[in-house]
PDB file of C-alpha atoms in Angstrom:
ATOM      1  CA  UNK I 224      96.352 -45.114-180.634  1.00  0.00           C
ATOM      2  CA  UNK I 225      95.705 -42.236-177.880  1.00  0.00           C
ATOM      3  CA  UNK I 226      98.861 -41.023-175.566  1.00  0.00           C
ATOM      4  CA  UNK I 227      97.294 -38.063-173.948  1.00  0.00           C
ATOM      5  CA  UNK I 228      97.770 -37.474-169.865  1.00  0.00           C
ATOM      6  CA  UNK I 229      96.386 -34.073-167.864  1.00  0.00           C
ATOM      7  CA  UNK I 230      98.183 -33.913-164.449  1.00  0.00           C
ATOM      8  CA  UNK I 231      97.490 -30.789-162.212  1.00  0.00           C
ATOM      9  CA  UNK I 232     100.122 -30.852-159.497  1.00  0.00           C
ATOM     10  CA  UNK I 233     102.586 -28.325-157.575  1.00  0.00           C
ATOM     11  CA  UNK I 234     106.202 -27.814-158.638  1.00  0.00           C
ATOM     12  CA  UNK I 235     108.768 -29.692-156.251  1.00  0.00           C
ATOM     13  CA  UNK I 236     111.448 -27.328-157.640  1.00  0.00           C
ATOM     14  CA  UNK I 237     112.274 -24.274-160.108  1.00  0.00           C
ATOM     15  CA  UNK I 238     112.247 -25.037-163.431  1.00  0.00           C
ATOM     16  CA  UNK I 239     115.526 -25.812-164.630  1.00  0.00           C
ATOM     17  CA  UNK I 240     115.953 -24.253-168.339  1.00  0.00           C
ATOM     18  CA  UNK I 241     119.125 -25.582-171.071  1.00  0.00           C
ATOM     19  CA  UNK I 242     119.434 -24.957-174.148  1.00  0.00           C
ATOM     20  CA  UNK I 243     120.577 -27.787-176.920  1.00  0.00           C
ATOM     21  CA  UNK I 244     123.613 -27.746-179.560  1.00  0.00           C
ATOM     22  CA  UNK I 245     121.440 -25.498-181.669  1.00  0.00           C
ATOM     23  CA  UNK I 246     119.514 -23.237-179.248  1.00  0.00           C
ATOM     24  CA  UNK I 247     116.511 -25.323-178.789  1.00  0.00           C
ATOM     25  CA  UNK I 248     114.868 -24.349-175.185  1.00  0.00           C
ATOM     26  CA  UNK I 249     113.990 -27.214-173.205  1.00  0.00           C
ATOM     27  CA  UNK I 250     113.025 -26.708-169.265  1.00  0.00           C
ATOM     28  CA  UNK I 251     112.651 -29.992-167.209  1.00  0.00           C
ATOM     29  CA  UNK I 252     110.674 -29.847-164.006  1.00  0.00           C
ATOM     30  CA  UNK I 253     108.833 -32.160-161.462  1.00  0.00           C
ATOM     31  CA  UNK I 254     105.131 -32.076-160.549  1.00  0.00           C
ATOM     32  CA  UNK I 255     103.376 -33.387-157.201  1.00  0.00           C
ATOM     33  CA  UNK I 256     100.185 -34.891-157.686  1.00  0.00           C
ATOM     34  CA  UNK I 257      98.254 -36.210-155.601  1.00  0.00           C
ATOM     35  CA  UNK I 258      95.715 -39.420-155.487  1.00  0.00           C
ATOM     36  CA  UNK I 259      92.470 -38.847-155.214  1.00  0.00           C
ATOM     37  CA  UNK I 260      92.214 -41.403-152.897  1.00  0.00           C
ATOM     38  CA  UNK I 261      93.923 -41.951-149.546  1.00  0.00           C
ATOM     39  CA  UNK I 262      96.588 -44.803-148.475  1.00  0.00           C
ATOM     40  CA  UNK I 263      96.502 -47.354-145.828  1.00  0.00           C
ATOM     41  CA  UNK I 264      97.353 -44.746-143.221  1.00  0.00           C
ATOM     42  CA  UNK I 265      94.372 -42.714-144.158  1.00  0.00           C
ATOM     43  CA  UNK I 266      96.849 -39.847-145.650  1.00  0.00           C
ATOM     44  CA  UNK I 267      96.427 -38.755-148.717  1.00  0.00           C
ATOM     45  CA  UNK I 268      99.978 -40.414-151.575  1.00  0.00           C
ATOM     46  CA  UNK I 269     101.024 -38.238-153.777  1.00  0.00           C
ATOM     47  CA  UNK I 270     103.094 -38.825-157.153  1.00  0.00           C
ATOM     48  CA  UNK I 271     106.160 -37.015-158.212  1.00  0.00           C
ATOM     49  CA  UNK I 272     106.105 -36.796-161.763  1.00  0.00           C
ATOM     50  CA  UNK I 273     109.117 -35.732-164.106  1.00  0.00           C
ATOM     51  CA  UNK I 274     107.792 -33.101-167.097  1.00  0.00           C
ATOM     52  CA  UNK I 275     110.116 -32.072-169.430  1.00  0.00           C
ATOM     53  CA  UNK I 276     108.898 -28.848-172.207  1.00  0.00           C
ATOM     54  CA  UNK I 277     110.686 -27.629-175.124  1.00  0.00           C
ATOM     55  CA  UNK I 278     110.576 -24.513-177.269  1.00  0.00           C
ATOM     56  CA  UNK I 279     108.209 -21.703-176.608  1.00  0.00           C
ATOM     57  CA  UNK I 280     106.350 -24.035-173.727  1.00  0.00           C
ATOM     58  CA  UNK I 281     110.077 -24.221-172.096  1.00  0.00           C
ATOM     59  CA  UNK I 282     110.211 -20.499-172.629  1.00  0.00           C
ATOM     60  CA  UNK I 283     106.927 -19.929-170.642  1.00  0.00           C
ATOM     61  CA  UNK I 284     107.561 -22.347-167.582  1.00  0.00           C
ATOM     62  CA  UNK I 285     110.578 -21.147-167.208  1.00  0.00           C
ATOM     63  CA  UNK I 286     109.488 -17.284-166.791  1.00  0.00           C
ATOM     64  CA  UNK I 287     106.515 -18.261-164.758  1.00  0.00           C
ATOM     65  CA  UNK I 288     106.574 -21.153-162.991  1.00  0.00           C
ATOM     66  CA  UNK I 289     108.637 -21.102-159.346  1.00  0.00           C
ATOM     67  CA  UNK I 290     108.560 -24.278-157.187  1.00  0.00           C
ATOM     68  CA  UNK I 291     105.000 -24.342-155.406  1.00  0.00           C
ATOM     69  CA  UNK I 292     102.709 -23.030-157.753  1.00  0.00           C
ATOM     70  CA  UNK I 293      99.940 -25.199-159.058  1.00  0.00           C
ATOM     71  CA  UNK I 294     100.334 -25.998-162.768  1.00  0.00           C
ATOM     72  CA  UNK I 295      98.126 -28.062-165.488  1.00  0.00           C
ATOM     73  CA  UNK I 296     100.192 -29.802-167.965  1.00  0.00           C
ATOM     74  CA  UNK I 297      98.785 -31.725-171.020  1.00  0.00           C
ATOM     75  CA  UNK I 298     100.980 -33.186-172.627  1.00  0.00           C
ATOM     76  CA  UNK I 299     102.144 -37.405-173.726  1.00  0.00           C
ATOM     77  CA  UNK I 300     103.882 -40.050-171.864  1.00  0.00           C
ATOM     78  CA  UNK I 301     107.384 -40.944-173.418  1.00  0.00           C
ATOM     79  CA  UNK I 302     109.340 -43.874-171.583  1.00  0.00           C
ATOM     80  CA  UNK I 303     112.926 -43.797-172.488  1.00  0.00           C
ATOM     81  CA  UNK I 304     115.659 -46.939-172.261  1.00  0.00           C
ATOM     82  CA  UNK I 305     119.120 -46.058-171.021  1.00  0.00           C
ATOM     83  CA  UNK I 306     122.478 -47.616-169.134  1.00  0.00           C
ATOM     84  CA  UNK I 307     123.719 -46.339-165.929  1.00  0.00           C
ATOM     85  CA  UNK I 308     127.486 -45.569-165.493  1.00  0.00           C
ATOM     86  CA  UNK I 309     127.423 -48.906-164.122  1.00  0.00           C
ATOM     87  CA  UNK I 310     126.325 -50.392-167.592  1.00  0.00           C
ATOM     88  CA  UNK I 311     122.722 -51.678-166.319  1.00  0.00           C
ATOM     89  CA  UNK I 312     119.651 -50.673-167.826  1.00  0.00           C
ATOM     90  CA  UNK I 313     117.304 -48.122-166.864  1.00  0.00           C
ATOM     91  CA  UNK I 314     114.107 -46.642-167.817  1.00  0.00           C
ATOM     92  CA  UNK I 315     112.344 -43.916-167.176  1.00  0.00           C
ATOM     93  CA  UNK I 316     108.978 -42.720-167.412  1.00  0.00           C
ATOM     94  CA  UNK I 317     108.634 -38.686-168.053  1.00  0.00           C
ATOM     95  CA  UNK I 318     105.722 -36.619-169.569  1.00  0.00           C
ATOM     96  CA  UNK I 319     106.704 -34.148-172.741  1.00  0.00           C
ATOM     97  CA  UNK I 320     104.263 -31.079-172.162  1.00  0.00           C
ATOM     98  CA  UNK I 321     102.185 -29.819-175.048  1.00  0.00           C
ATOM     99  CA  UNK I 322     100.535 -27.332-173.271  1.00  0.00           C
ATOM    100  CA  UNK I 323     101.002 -25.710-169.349  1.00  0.00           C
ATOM    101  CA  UNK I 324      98.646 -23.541-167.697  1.00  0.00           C
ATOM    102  CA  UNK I 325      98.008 -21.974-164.413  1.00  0.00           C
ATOM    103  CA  UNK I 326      96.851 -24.052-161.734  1.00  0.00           C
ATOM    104  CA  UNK I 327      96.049 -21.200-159.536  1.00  0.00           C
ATOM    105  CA  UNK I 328      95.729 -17.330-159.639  1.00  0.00           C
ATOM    106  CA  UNK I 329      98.822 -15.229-158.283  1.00  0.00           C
ATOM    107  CA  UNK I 330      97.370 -12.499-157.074  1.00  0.00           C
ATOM    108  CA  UNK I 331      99.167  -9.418-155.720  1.00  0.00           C
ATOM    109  CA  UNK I 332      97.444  -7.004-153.550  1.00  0.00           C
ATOM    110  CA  UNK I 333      97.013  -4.287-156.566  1.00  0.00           C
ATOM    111  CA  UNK I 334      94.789  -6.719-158.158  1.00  0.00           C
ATOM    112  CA  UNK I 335      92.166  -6.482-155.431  1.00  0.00           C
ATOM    113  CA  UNK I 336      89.708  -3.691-155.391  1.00  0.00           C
ATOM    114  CA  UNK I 337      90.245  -1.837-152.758  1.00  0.00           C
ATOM    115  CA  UNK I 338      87.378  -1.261-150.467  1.00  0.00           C
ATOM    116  CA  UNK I 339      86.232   2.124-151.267  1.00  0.00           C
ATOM    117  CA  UNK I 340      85.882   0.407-154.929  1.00  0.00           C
ATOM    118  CA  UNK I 341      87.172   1.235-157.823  1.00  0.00           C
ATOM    119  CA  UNK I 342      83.344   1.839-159.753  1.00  0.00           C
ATOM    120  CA  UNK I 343      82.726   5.006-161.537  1.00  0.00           C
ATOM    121  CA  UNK I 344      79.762   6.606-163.194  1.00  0.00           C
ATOM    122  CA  UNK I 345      79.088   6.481-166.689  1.00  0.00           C
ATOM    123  CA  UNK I 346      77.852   9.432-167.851  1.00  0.00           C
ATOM    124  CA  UNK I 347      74.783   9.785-170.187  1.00  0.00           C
ATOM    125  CA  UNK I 348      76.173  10.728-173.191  1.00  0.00           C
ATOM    126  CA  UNK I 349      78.778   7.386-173.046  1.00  0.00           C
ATOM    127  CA  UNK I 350      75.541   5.282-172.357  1.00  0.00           C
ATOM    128  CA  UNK I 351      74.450   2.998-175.053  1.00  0.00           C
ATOM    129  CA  UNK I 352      71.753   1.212-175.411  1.00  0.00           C
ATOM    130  CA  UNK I 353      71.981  -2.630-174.297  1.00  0.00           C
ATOM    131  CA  UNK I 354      72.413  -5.365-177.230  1.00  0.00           C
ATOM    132  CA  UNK I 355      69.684  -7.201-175.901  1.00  0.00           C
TER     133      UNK I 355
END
């Protein structure tokens, strides 16, 4: 048996990050995804997809992730049965991250070179010879 999904998507909202009865980290979040192909109104659907990620993954999201950046999640698809206050029953679909990575690179102006460049000379007695 395989259960194994990749969704790249954009946050629709900070992570929200709880804790359980014994300290267990769990962040639950929501990605936007969107179709590769577009609708009957020529615009492109998109998918809003619950993730929830526990422990050190939790952890992570939680310190990195705001809503709008691009993430990758791998992770498995867990449906889940439950009643309503009303007493009817429910399911939903949610994926449990494995792994989450950066969908994009955050990058602040001190990351850039600036345009005089940031190159120096090496000087001949730091040269080595090349390993090929």
């Amino acid at each position: 048996m395989l259960n194994h999904i990749v969704l790249m998507g954009r946050l629709t909202r900070d992570p929200e990050l709880r804790h359980t009865g014994n300290g267990t980290s769990v962040a639950s979040f929501s990605l936007a995804v969107d179709r590769d192909y577009k609708g009957q109104s020529g615009e492109k659907e998109t998918d809003f997809v619950d993730i929830v990620a526990w422990r050190s993954t939790a952890d992570f999201v939680n310190k990195f992730f705001t809503k709008g950046r691009m993430a990758v999640v791998e992770g498995r698809l867990q449906l889940r049965d439950w009643k309503d206050k009303d007493g009817n029953n429910r399911r939903s679909a949610e994926v449990v991250a494995e792994h989450v990575y950066f969908g994009d690179s955050k990058r602040s102006e001190s990351d850039t070179p600036s345009a005089s460049g940031d190159f120096r000379e090496i000087p001949e007695d730091e040269e080595g010879e090349l390993p090929f």
